[in-house]
CSV table of N, CA, C and O in Angstrom, one decimal:
chain,number,residue,atom,x,y,z
S,63,MET,N,-4.0,-11.1,18.1
S,63,MET,CA,-3.8,-10.7,16.8
S,63,MET,C,-4.9,-11.2,15.8
S,63,MET,O,-5.4,-12.5,15.9
S,64,LYS,N,-5.4,-10.5,15.0
S,64,LYS,CA,-6.5,-10.9,14.1
S,64,LYS,C,-6.1,-10.5,12.6
S,64,LYS,O,-5.8,-9.3,12.2
S,65,PRO,N,-6.1,-11.6,11.8
S,65,PRO,CA,-5.7,-11.4,10.4
S,65,PRO,C,-6.8,-10.6,9.6
S,65,PRO,O,-8.0,-10.8,10.0
S,66,ILE,N,-6.3,-9.6,8.7
S,66,ILE,CA,-7.4,-9.2,7.9
S,66,ILE,C,-7.2,-9.6,6.4
S,66,ILE,O,-6.0,-9.6,5.9
S,67,SER,N,-8.3,-9.9,5.8
S,67,SER,CA,-8.1,-10.2,4.4
S,67,SER,C,-9.3,-9.9,3.7
S,67,SER,O,-10.5,-9.7,4.1
S,68,THR,N,-9.1,-9.4,2.5
S,68,THR,CA,-10.3,-9.0,1.6
S,68,THR,C,-9.9,-9.4,0.1
S,68,THR,O,-8.8,-9.4,-0.3
S,69,LYS,N,-10.9,-9.7,-0.6
S,69,LYS,CA,-10.7,-10.1,-2.0
S,69,LYS,C,-10.6,-8.9,-2.9
S,69,LYS,O,-10.3,-9.0,-4.0
S,70,GLN,N,-10.8,-7.6,-2.4
S,70,GLN,CA,-10.6,-6.4,-2.8
S,70,GLN,C,-9.3,-5.9,-3.1
S,70,GLN,O,-9.0,-5.0,-3.7
S,71,ALA,N,-8.3,-6.8,-2.5
S,71,ALA,CA,-6.8,-6.6,-2.7
S,71,ALA,C,-6.3,-7.9,-3.1
S,71,ALA,O,-6.9,-9.0,-2.9
S,72,PRO,N,-5.0,-8.0,-3.6
S,72,PRO,CA,-4.5,-9.1,-4.1
S,72,PRO,C,-4.1,-10.2,-2.9
S,72,PRO,O,-3.8,-9.6,-1.9
S,73,ALA,N,-4.4,-11.3,-3.2
S,73,ALA,CA,-4.0,-12.4,-1.9
S,73,ALA,C,-2.5,-12.3,-1.6
S,73,ALA,O,-1.7,-11.7,-2.8
S,74,ALA,N,-2.0,-12.7,-0.6
S,74,ALA,CA,-0.6,-12.7,-0.2
S,74,ALA,C,0.1,-13.6,-1.2
S,74,ALA,O,-0.5,-14.7,-1.5
S,75,ILE,N,1.4,-13.4,-1.6
S,75,ILE,CA,2.1,-14.2,-2.5
S,75,ILE,C,3.1,-15.0,-1.7
S,75,ILE,O,4.0,-15.6,-2.4
S,76,GLY,N,3.0,-15.0,-0.4
S,76,GLY,CA,4.0,-15.7,0.3
S,76,GLY,C,3.2,-16.0,1.8
S,76,GLY,O,2.0,-15.9,2.0
S,77,PRO,N,3.9,-16.6,2.8
S,77,PRO,CA,3.4,-16.9,4.0
S,77,PRO,C,3.4,-15.8,4.9
S,77,PRO,O,4.0,-15.6,5.9
S,78,TYR,N,2.3,-14.9,4.5
S,78,TYR,CA,2.0,-13.6,5.4
S,78,TYR,C,0.6,-13.2,5.1
S,78,TYR,O,-0.1,-13.7,4.3
S,79,SER,N,0.0,-12.3,6.0
S,79,SER,CA,-1.2,-11.9,5.9
S,79,SER,C,-1.3,-10.6,5.2
S,79,SER,O,-0.2,-9.6,5.2
S,80,GLN,N,-2.5,-10.3,4.6
S,80,GLN,CA,-2.5,-8.8,3.9
S,80,GLN,C,-2.4,-7.8,5.1
S,80,GLN,O,-1.7,-6.9,4.8
S,81,ALA,N,-2.8,-8.2,6.3
S,81,ALA,CA,-2.7,-7.2,7.3
S,81,ALA,C,-3.1,-8.0,8.7
S,81,ALA,O,-3.6,-8.9,8.7
S,82,ILE,N,-2.5,-7.5,9.9
S,82,ILE,CA,-2.8,-7.9,11.2
S,82,ILE,C,-3.3,-6.6,11.9
S,82,ILE,O,-2.7,-5.5,12.1
S,83,GLU,N,-4.6,-6.9,12.7
S,83,GLU,CA,-5.0,-6.0,13.7
S,83,GLU,C,-4.5,-6.4,15.0
S,83,GLU,O,-4.6,-7.5,15.4
S,84,HIS,N,-4.1,-5.6,15.8
S,84,HIS,CA,-3.7,-5.8,17.1
S,84,HIS,C,-3.4,-4.3,17.9
S,84,HIS,O,-2.9,-3.4,17.4
S,85,GLY,N,-4.0,-4.3,19.1
S,85,GLY,CA,-4.0,-3.2,20.0
S,85,GLY,C,-4.5,-2.0,19.3
S,85,GLY,O,-3.9,-0.8,19.7
S,86,GLY,N,-5.4,-2.0,18.6
S,86,GLY,CA,-6.0,-0.9,17.9
S,86,GLY,C,-5.3,-0.3,16.8
S,86,GLY,O,-5.6,0.9,16.2
S,87,LEU,N,-4.3,-1.1,16.4
S,87,LEU,CA,-3.7,-0.7,15.1
S,87,LEU,C,-3.8,-1.8,14.0
S,87,LEU,O,-3.9,-2.9,14.3
S,88,VAL,N,-3.7,-1.3,12.8
S,88,VAL,CA,-3.6,-2.4,11.7
S,88,VAL,C,-2.3,-2.1,10.9
S,88,VAL,O,-1.9,-1.1,10.5
S,89,PHE,N,-1.7,-3.3,10.8
S,89,PHE,CA,-0.3,-3.2,10.0
S,89,PHE,C,-0.6,-3.9,8.7
S,89,PHE,O,-0.8,-5.1,8.7
S,90,VAL,N,-0.5,-3.2,7.7
S,90,VAL,CA,-0.7,-3.5,6.3
S,90,VAL,C,0.7,-4.1,5.6
S,90,VAL,O,1.6,-3.2,5.7
S,91,SER,N,0.8,-5.3,5.2
S,91,SER,CA,1.9,-5.8,4.5
S,91,SER,C,2.1,-5.1,3.3
S,91,SER,O,1.2,-4.4,2.9
S,92,GLY,N,3.3,-4.9,2.8
S,92,GLY,CA,3.7,-4.3,1.6
S,92,GLY,C,2.7,-4.7,0.5
S,92,GLY,O,2.6,-6.1,0.2
S,93,GLN,N,2.2,-3.8,-0.2
S,93,GLN,CA,1.4,-4.0,-1.3
S,93,GLN,C,2.0,-3.8,-2.6
S,93,GLN,O,2.3,-2.5,-3.0
S,94,LEU,N,2.0,-4.8,-3.3
S,94,LEU,CA,2.5,-4.5,-4.8
S,94,LEU,C,1.4,-4.0,-5.7
S,94,LEU,O,0.1,-4.1,-5.2
S,95,PRO,N,1.6,-3.6,-6.8
S,95,PRO,CA,0.7,-2.9,-7.7
S,95,PRO,C,-0.3,-4.0,-8.3
S,95,PRO,O,-0.5,-3.8,-9.6
S,96,ILE,N,-0.8,-4.9,-7.9
S,96,ILE,CA,-1.4,-6.0,-8.5
S,96,ILE,C,-2.9,-5.7,-8.4
S,96,ILE,O,-3.5,-5.5,-7.3
S,97,ASP,N,-3.5,-5.5,-9.5
S,97,ASP,CA,-4.9,-5.6,-9.7
S,97,ASP,C,-5.6,-6.9,-9.2
S,97,ASP,O,-5.3,-7.8,-10.0
S,98,PRO,N,-6.3,-6.8,-8.2
S,98,PRO,CA,-6.9,-8.2,-7.7
S,98,PRO,C,-7.9,-8.9,-8.7
S,98,PRO,O,-8.2,-10.1,-8.8
S,99,SER,N,-8.5,-8.1,-9.7
S,99,SER,CA,-9.4,-8.6,-10.6
S,99,SER,C,-8.8,-9.3,-11.8
S,99,SER,O,-9.3,-10.1,-12.3
S,100,THR,N,-7.4,-8.8,-12.1
S,100,THR,CA,-6.8,-9.6,-13.1
S,100,THR,C,-5.5,-10.2,-12.7
S,100,THR,O,-5.0,-11.2,-13.4
S,101,GLY,N,-5.0,-9.9,-11.6
S,101,GLY,CA,-3.7,-10.5,-11.2
S,101,GLY,C,-2.6,-10.1,-11.7
S,101,GLY,O,-1.3,-10.5,-11.6
S,102,ASN,N,-2.7,-8.9,-12.5
S,102,ASN,CA,-1.5,-8.3,-13.1
S,102,ASN,C,-1.3,-6.8,-12.8
S,102,ASN,O,-2.2,-6.1,-12.0
S,103,PHE,N,-0.2,-6.3,-13.1
S,103,PHE,CA,0.0,-4.9,-12.8
S,103,PHE,C,-0.7,-4.0,-13.9
S,103,PHE,O,-1.0,-4.6,-14.8
S,104,PRO,N,-1.3,-2.8,-13.3
S,104,PRO,CA,-1.9,-2.1,-14.3
S,104,PRO,C,-1.0,-1.7,-15.5
S,104,PRO,O,0.3,-1.4,-15.3
S,105,GLU,N,-1.4,-1.2,-16.7
S,105,GLU,CA,-0.6,-0.8,-17.7
S,105,GLU,C,-0.1,0.6,-17.5
S,105,GLU,O,-1.0,1.3,-16.7
S,106,GLY,N,1.0,0.9,-17.9
S,106,GLY,CA,1.6,2.2,-17.5
S,106,GLY,C,2.8,2.1,-16.8
S,106,GLY,O,3.7,1.1,-16.8
S,107,GLY,N,3.2,3.2,-16.0
S,107,GLY,CA,4.4,3.1,-15.3
S,107,GLY,C,4.2,3.3,-13.7
S,107,GLY,O,3.3,2.9,-13.1
S,108,ILE,N,5.0,4.1,-13.2
S,108,ILE,CA,5.0,4.3,-11.8
S,108,ILE,C,3.8,5.0,-11.2
S,108,ILE,O,3.3,4.5,-10.2
S,109,SER,N,3.2,5.9,-12.0
S,109,SER,CA,2.0,6.5,-11.6
S,109,SER,C,0.9,5.5,-11.4
S,109,SER,O,0.2,5.5,-10.4
S,110,GLU,N,0.8,4.7,-12.3
S,110,GLU,CA,-0.4,3.6,-12.4
S,110,GLU,C,-0.1,2.7,-11.1
S,110,GLU,O,-1.1,2.1,-10.5
S,111,GLN,N,1.0,2.3,-11.1
S,111,GLN,CA,1.5,1.3,-10.1
S,111,GLN,C,1.2,1.7,-8.7
S,111,GLN,O,0.7,1.1,-7.8
S,112,THR,N,1.6,3.1,-8.5
S,112,THR,CA,1.4,3.7,-7.2
S,112,THR,C,0.0,3.8,-6.8
S,112,THR,O,-0.5,3.3,-5.8
S,113,ARG,N,-0.8,4.3,-7.7
S,113,ARG,CA,-2.4,4.2,-7.7
S,113,ARG,C,-2.8,2.9,-7.2
S,113,ARG,O,-3.7,2.8,-6.3
S,114,GLN,N,-2.3,1.8,-8.0
S,114,GLN,CA,-2.8,0.5,-7.5
S,114,GLN,C,-2.5,-0.1,-6.2
S,114,GLN,O,-3.3,-0.6,-5.4
S,115,SER,N,-1.3,0.2,-5.9
S,115,SER,CA,-0.7,-0.2,-4.5
S,115,SER,C,-1.6,0.5,-3.3
S,115,SER,O,-2.0,-0.1,-2.5
S,116,LEU,N,-1.8,1.8,-3.5
S,116,LEU,CA,-2.6,2.7,-2.6
S,116,LEU,C,-4.2,2.3,-2.7
S,116,LEU,O,-4.8,2.3,-1.6
S,117,THR,N,-4.6,1.8,-3.8
S,117,THR,CA,-6.0,1.3,-3.8
S,117,THR,C,-6.1,0.1,-3.0
S,117,THR,O,-7.1,-0.2,-2.3
S,118,ASN,N,-5.1,-0.9,-3.2
S,118,ASN,CA,-5.1,-2.2,-2.5
S,118,ASN,C,-5.1,-1.8,-1.0
S,118,ASN,O,-5.8,-2.4,-0.2
S,119,ILE,N,-4.3,-0.8,-0.5
S,119,ILE,CA,-4.2,-0.5,0.8
S,119,ILE,C,-5.5,0.1,1.5
S,119,ILE,O,-5.9,-0.4,2.3
S,120,ARG,N,-6.1,0.9,0.7
S,120,ARG,CA,-7.4,1.4,0.9
S,120,ARG,C,-8.5,0.4,1.2
S,120,ARG,O,-9.1,0.3,2.2
S,121,ALA,N,-8.4,-0.7,0.4
S,121,ALA,CA,-9.4,-1.8,0.4
S,121,ALA,C,-9.2,-2.7,1.7
S,121,ALA,O,-10.1,-3.0,2.5
S,122,ILE,N,-7.9,-3.0,2.0
S,122,ILE,CA,-7.5,-3.7,3.2
S,122,ILE,C,-7.8,-2.8,4.5
S,122,ILE,O,-8.3,-3.4,5.4
S,123,LEU,N,-7.6,-1.5,4.6
S,123,LEU,CA,-7.9,-0.7,5.7
S,123,LEU,C,-9.3,-0.7,5.9
S,123,LEU,O,-9.8,-0.8,7.1
S,124,GLU,N,-10.2,-0.5,4.8
S,124,GLU,CA,-11.6,-0.6,5.0
S,124,GLU,C,-12.3,-1.9,5.6
S,124,GLU,O,-13.0,-1.9,6.3
S,125,GLU,N,-11.6,-3.0,5.1
S,125,GLU,CA,-12.0,-4.4,5.6
S,125,GLU,C,-11.6,-4.3,7.3
S,125,GLU,O,-12.3,-4.9,8.0
S,126,ALA,N,-10.6,-3.7,7.6
S,126,ALA,CA,-10.2,-3.8,9.0
S,126,ALA,C,-11.0,-2.7,9.8
S,126,ALA,O,-10.8,-2.6,11.2
S,127,GLY,N,-11.8,-1.8,9.2
S,127,GLY,CA,-12.5,-1.0,10.0
S,127,GLY,C,-11.7,0.4,10.1
S,127,GLY,O,-11.9,1.1,10.9
S,128,SER,N,-10.9,0.7,9.1
S,128,SER,CA,-9.9,1.9,9.2
S,128,SER,C,-10.2,2.6,7.9
S,128,SER,O,-11.2,2.3,7.1
S,129,SER,N,-9.3,3.6,7.6
S,129,SER,CA,-9.4,4.4,6.4
S,129,SER,C,-8.0,4.9,6.2
S,129,SER,O,-7.1,5.1,7.0
S,130,MET,N,-7.9,5.5,5.0
S,130,MET,CA,-6.6,6.2,4.7
S,130,MET,C,-6.3,7.5,5.5
S,130,MET,O,-5.1,7.7,5.9
S,131,ASP,N,-7.5,8.0,6.0
S,131,ASP,CA,-7.2,9.2,7.0
S,131,ASP,C,-6.8,8.7,8.4
S,131,ASP,O,-6.6,9.7,9.2
S,132,GLN,N,-6.8,7.6,8.6
S,132,GLN,CA,-6.2,7.0,9.9
S,132,GLN,C,-4.7,6.3,9.7
S,132,GLN,O,-4.3,5.9,10.7
S,133,VAL,N,-4.2,6.5,8.6
S,133,VAL,CA,-3.0,6.1,8.4
S,133,VAL,C,-1.9,6.8,9.3
S,133,VAL,O,-1.9,8.1,9.1
S,134,LEU,N,-1.1,6.2,10.0
S,134,LEU,CA,0.0,6.8,10.9
S,134,LEU,C,1.3,6.9,10.3
S,134,LEU,O,2.2,8.0,10.4
S,135,LYS,N,1.7,5.8,9.5
S,135,LYS,CA,3.0,5.8,8.9
S,135,LYS,C,2.9,4.9,7.7
S,135,LYS,O,2.3,3.8,7.6
S,136,THR,N,3.8,5.4,6.6
S,136,THR,CA,3.8,4.5,5.4
S,136,THR,C,5.4,4.2,5.2
S,136,THR,O,6.2,4.9,5.6
S,137,THR,N,5.6,3.1,4.5
S,137,THR,CA,7.1,3.0,4.0
S,137,THR,C,6.8,2.7,2.5
S,137,THR,O,5.8,1.9,2.0
S,138,VAL,N,7.4,3.5,1.7
S,138,VAL,CA,7.4,3.2,0.2
S,138,VAL,C,8.8,2.8,-0.4
S,138,VAL,O,9.8,3.4,0.0
S,139,PHE,N,8.6,1.7,-1.0
S,139,PHE,CA,9.8,1.0,-1.6
S,139,PHE,C,9.9,1.2,-3.1
S,139,PHE,O,8.7,0.9,-3.7
S,140,LEU,N,10.8,1.9,-3.8
S,140,LEU,CA,10.8,2.3,-5.2
S,140,LEU,C,12.1,1.5,-5.7
S,140,LEU,O,13.0,1.2,-5.1
S,141,ALA,N,11.9,1.0,-7.0
S,141,ALA,CA,12.8,0.2,-7.8
S,141,ALA,C,13.8,1.3,-8.2
S,141,ALA,O,15.0,0.9,-8.6
S,142,ASP,N,13.3,2.6,-8.4
S,142,ASP,CA,14.1,3.7,-8.9
S,142,ASP,C,13.8,4.9,-8.3
S,142,ASP,O,12.7,5.5,-8.5
S,143,MET,N,14.8,5.6,-7.6
S,143,MET,CA,14.4,6.8,-6.8
S,143,MET,C,14.2,8.0,-7.9
S,143,MET,O,13.5,8.9,-7.6
S,144,GLY,N,14.4,7.7,-9.2
S,144,GLY,CA,14.1,8.5,-10.1
S,144,GLY,C,12.7,8.8,-10.4
S,144,GLY,O,12.1,9.8,-11.1
S,145,ASP,N,11.8,7.7,-9.9
S,145,ASP,CA,10.4,7.8,-10.0
S,145,ASP,C,9.7,8.4,-8.7
S,145,ASP,O,8.4,8.6,-8.6
S,146,PHE,N,10.5,9.0,-7.8
S,146,PHE,CA,10.0,9.7,-6.6
S,146,PHE,C,9.0,10.7,-6.8
S,146,PHE,O,8.0,10.8,-6.3
S,147,ALA,N,9.3,11.6,-7.7
S,147,ALA,CA,8.3,12.7,-8.0
S,147,ALA,C,6.9,12.4,-8.5
S,147,ALA,O,6.0,12.8,-8.0
S,148,ASN,N,7.1,11.4,-9.4
S,148,ASN,CA,5.7,10.8,-10.1
S,148,ASN,C,5.0,10.1,-8.9
S,148,ASN,O,3.8,10.1,-8.9
S,149,MET,N,5.8,9.2,-8.1
S,149,MET,CA,5.0,8.5,-7.1
S,149,MET,C,4.4,9.5,-6.1
S,149,MET,O,3.3,9.3,-5.6
S,150,ASN,N,5.3,10.6,-5.7
S,150,ASN,CA,4.7,11.5,-4.7
S,150,ASN,C,3.5,12.1,-5.1
S,150,ASN,O,2.5,12.5,-4.4
S,151,ALA,N,3.5,12.5,-6.4
S,151,ALA,CA,2.2,13.1,-7.1
S,151,ALA,C,0.8,12.2,-6.9
S,151,ALA,O,-0.1,12.9,-6.4
S,152,VAL,N,0.8,11.0,-7.2
S,152,VAL,CA,-0.1,10.2,-7.0
S,152,VAL,C,-0.3,9.9,-5.5
S,152,VAL,O,-1.6,9.9,-5.1
S,153,TYR,N,0.8,9.8,-4.6
S,153,TYR,CA,0.5,9.5,-3.2
S,153,TYR,C,-0.3,10.6,-2.6
S,153,TYR,O,-1.1,10.4,-1.7
S,154,SER,N,0.1,11.9,-3.0
S,154,SER,CA,-0.8,13.1,-2.4
S,154,SER,C,-2.4,13.1,-2.7
S,154,SER,O,-3.0,13.7,-2.1
S,155,GLU,N,-2.6,12.3,-3.7
S,155,GLU,CA,-4.1,12.1,-4.0
S,155,GLU,C,-4.9,11.3,-3.0
S,155,GLU,O,-5.9,11.3,-2.8
S,156,PHE,N,-4.1,10.6,-2.2
S,156,PHE,CA,-4.8,9.5,-1.2
S,156,PHE,C,-4.6,10.1,0.2
S,156,PHE,O,-5.3,9.4,1.0
S,157,PHE,N,-3.9,11.1,0.3
S,157,PHE,CA,-3.6,11.5,1.7
S,157,PHE,C,-3.9,13.1,1.9
S,157,PHE,O,-3.6,13.7,0.9
S,158,SER,N,-4.4,13.6,3.1
S,158,SER,CA,-4.5,15.0,3.3
S,158,SER,C,-3.9,15.3,4.6
S,158,SER,O,-3.7,14.3,5.5
S,159,ALA,N,-3.7,16.6,4.8
S,159,ALA,CA,-3.1,17.0,6.2
S,159,ALA,C,-4.1,16.6,7.4
S,159,ALA,O,-5.3,16.7,7.2
S,160,PRO,N,-3.5,16.0,8.5
S,160,PRO,CA,-2.0,15.8,8.7
S,160,PRO,C,-1.6,14.6,7.9
S,160,PRO,O,-2.4,13.6,8.1
S,161,PHE,N,-0.7,14.8,7.2
S,161,PHE,CA,0.0,13.6,6.4
S,161,PHE,C,0.6,12.5,7.3
S,161,PHE,O,1.0,12.9,8.3
S,162,PRO,N,0.6,11.3,6.9
S,162,PRO,CA,1.1,10.3,7.8
S,162,PRO,C,2.8,10.4,7.9
S,162,PRO,O,3.3,11.0,6.7
S,163,ALA,N,3.5,10.0,8.7
S,163,ALA,CA,4.9,9.9,8.6
S,163,ALA,C,5.3,9.0,7.5
S,163,ALA,O,4.3,8.1,7.3
S,164,ARG,N,6.3,9.2,6.8
S,164,ARG,CA,6.7,8.3,5.8
S,164,ARG,C,8.2,8.1,5.7
S,164,ARG,O,9.0,9.0,5.9
S,165,CYS,N,8.6,6.9,5.2
S,165,CYS,CA,10.0,6.7,4.8
S,165,CYS,C,9.9,6.2,3.4
S,165,CYS,O,8.9,5.3,3.0
S,166,ALA,N,10.5,6.8,2.3
S,166,ALA,CA,10.7,6.3,1.0
S,166,ALA,C,12.1,5.9,0.7
S,166,ALA,O,13.1,6.6,1.0
S,167,VAL,N,12.2,4.6,0.3
S,167,VAL,CA,13.6,4.0,0.0
S,167,VAL,C,13.7,3.5,-1.5
S,167,VAL,O,12.7,3.0,-1.9
S,168,ALA,N,14.8,3.5,-2.0
S,168,ALA,CA,15.1,2.7,-3.3
S,168,ALA,C,15.6,1.4,-2.9
S,168,ALA,O,16.5,1.3,-2.0
S,169,VAL,N,15.3,0.4,-3.7
S,169,VAL,CA,15.7,-0.9,-3.3
S,169,VAL,C,16.2,-1.4,-4.7
S,169,VAL,O,15.8,-1.0,-5.7
S,170,LYS,N,16.9,-2.5,-4.6
S,170,LYS,CA,17.6,-3.0,-5.9
S,170,LYS,C,16.6,-3.6,-6.7
S,170,LYS,O,16.5,-3.4,-8.0
S,171,THR,N,15.6,-4.6,-6.1
S,171,THR,CA,14.5,-5.0,-6.9
S,171,THR,C,13.3,-5.4,-6.1
S,171,THR,O,13.5,-5.4,-4.8
S,172,LEU,N,12.2,-5.4,-6.5
S,172,LEU,CA,10.9,-5.8,-5.9
S,172,LEU,C,10.4,-7.1,-6.4
S,172,LEU,O,10.5,-7.5,-7.5
S,173,PRO,N,9.4,-7.7,-5.7
S,173,PRO,CA,8.9,-8.9,-6.2
S,173,PRO,C,8.3,-8.7,-7.5
S,173,PRO,O,7.6,-7.6,-7.6
S,174,LYS,N,8.2,-9.6,-8.3
S,174,LYS,CA,7.6,-9.5,-9.6
S,174,LYS,C,8.2,-8.4,-10.4
S,174,LYS,O,7.3,-7.9,-11.4
S,175,ASP,N,9.2,-7.8,-10.1
S,175,ASP,CA,9.7,-6.7,-10.9
S,175,ASP,C,8.9,-5.5,-10.9
S,175,ASP,O,8.8,-4.5,-11.7
S,176,ALA,N,8.0,-5.4,-9.6
S,176,ALA,CA,7.3,-4.0,-9.7
S,176,ALA,C,8.2,-2.8,-9.5
S,176,ALA,O,9.4,-2.9,-9.1
S,177,LEU,N,7.4,-1.7,-9.7
S,177,LEU,CA,8.2,-0.4,-9.7
S,177,LEU,C,8.1,0.2,-8.2
S,177,LEU,O,8.7,1.1,-7.8
S,178,VAL,N,6.9,-0.2,-7.5
S,178,VAL,CA,6.8,0.3,-6.2
S,178,VAL,C,6.1,-0.7,-5.3
S,178,VAL,O,5.4,-1.7,-5.8
S,179,GLU,N,6.2,-0.7,-4.0
S,179,GLU,CA,5.5,-1.6,-3.0
S,179,GLU,C,5.4,-0.6,-1.9
S,179,GLU,O,6.4,0.2,-1.4
S,180,ILE,N,4.1,-0.5,-1.3
S,180,ILE,CA,4.0,0.4,-0.1
S,180,ILE,C,3.3,-0.5,1.1
S,180,ILE,O,2.4,-1.2,0.8
S,181,GLU,N,3.6,-0.1,2.2
S,181,GLU,CA,3.1,-0.6,3.4
S,181,GLU,C,2.8,0.4,4.4
S,181,GLU,O,3.1,1.5,4.2
S,182,CYS,N,1.9,0.1,5.4
S,182,CYS,CA,1.4,1.2,6.3
S,182,CYS,C,1.0,0.6,7.7
S,182,CYS,O,0.8,-0.6,7.7
S,183,ILE,N,0.9,1.5,8.7
S,183,ILE,CA,0.3,1.2,9.8
S,183,ILE,C,-0.7,2.3,10.2
S,183,ILE,O,-0.5,3.5,9.8
S,184,ALA,N,-2.0,1.9,10.5
S,184,ALA,CA,-3.0,2.8,10.7
S,184,ALA,C,-3.8,2.4,12.0
S,184,ALA,O,-3.6,1.2,12.5
S,185,ALA,N,-4.4,3.5,12.5
S,185,ALA,CA,-5.4,3.3,13.6
S,185,ALA,C,-6.7,2.6,13.1
S,185,ALA,O,-7.1,2.8,12.0
S,186,VAL,N,-7.2,1.7,14.0
S,186,VAL,CA,-8.5,1.1,13.8
S,186,VAL,C,-9.4,1.9,14.5
S,186,VAL,O,-9.6,2.2,15.8
S,187,VAL,N,-10.5,2.4,13.6
S,187,VAL,CA,-11.7,3.1,14.3
S,187,VAL,C,-13.0,2.2,14.2
S,187,VAL,O,-13.4,1.9,13.3
S,188,LYS,N,-13.5,1.9,15.5
S,188,LYS,CA,-14.7,1.1,15.7
S,188,LYS,C,-15.7,1.7,16.7
S,188,LYS,O,-15.2,2.5,17.4
């Protein structure tokens, strides 16, 4: 197992790695919408938070030698399923066909009262 870490994404807020590479795959931990340059959520709502979470994922994948077009599976955690359509609109800006498999669920609360958290599994291209 090889830990992946970049300053272009927020540091882990607990005892976990930003990502782990193993067996040609990279497992990216759930990314809150934290801007690594400020340590805060972006201003706005679900669209801005989704964009930041996916930007963080992209930075981690690039550090691992992967990219958004190598993502095989994502899991999207929403604080409110009413935000699904707006999250989906931003999500579609980051992926193209063939789209990764995905699960999207609403949860009671997310760390730091985020509106969204996204994790993924991607292939490593070296």
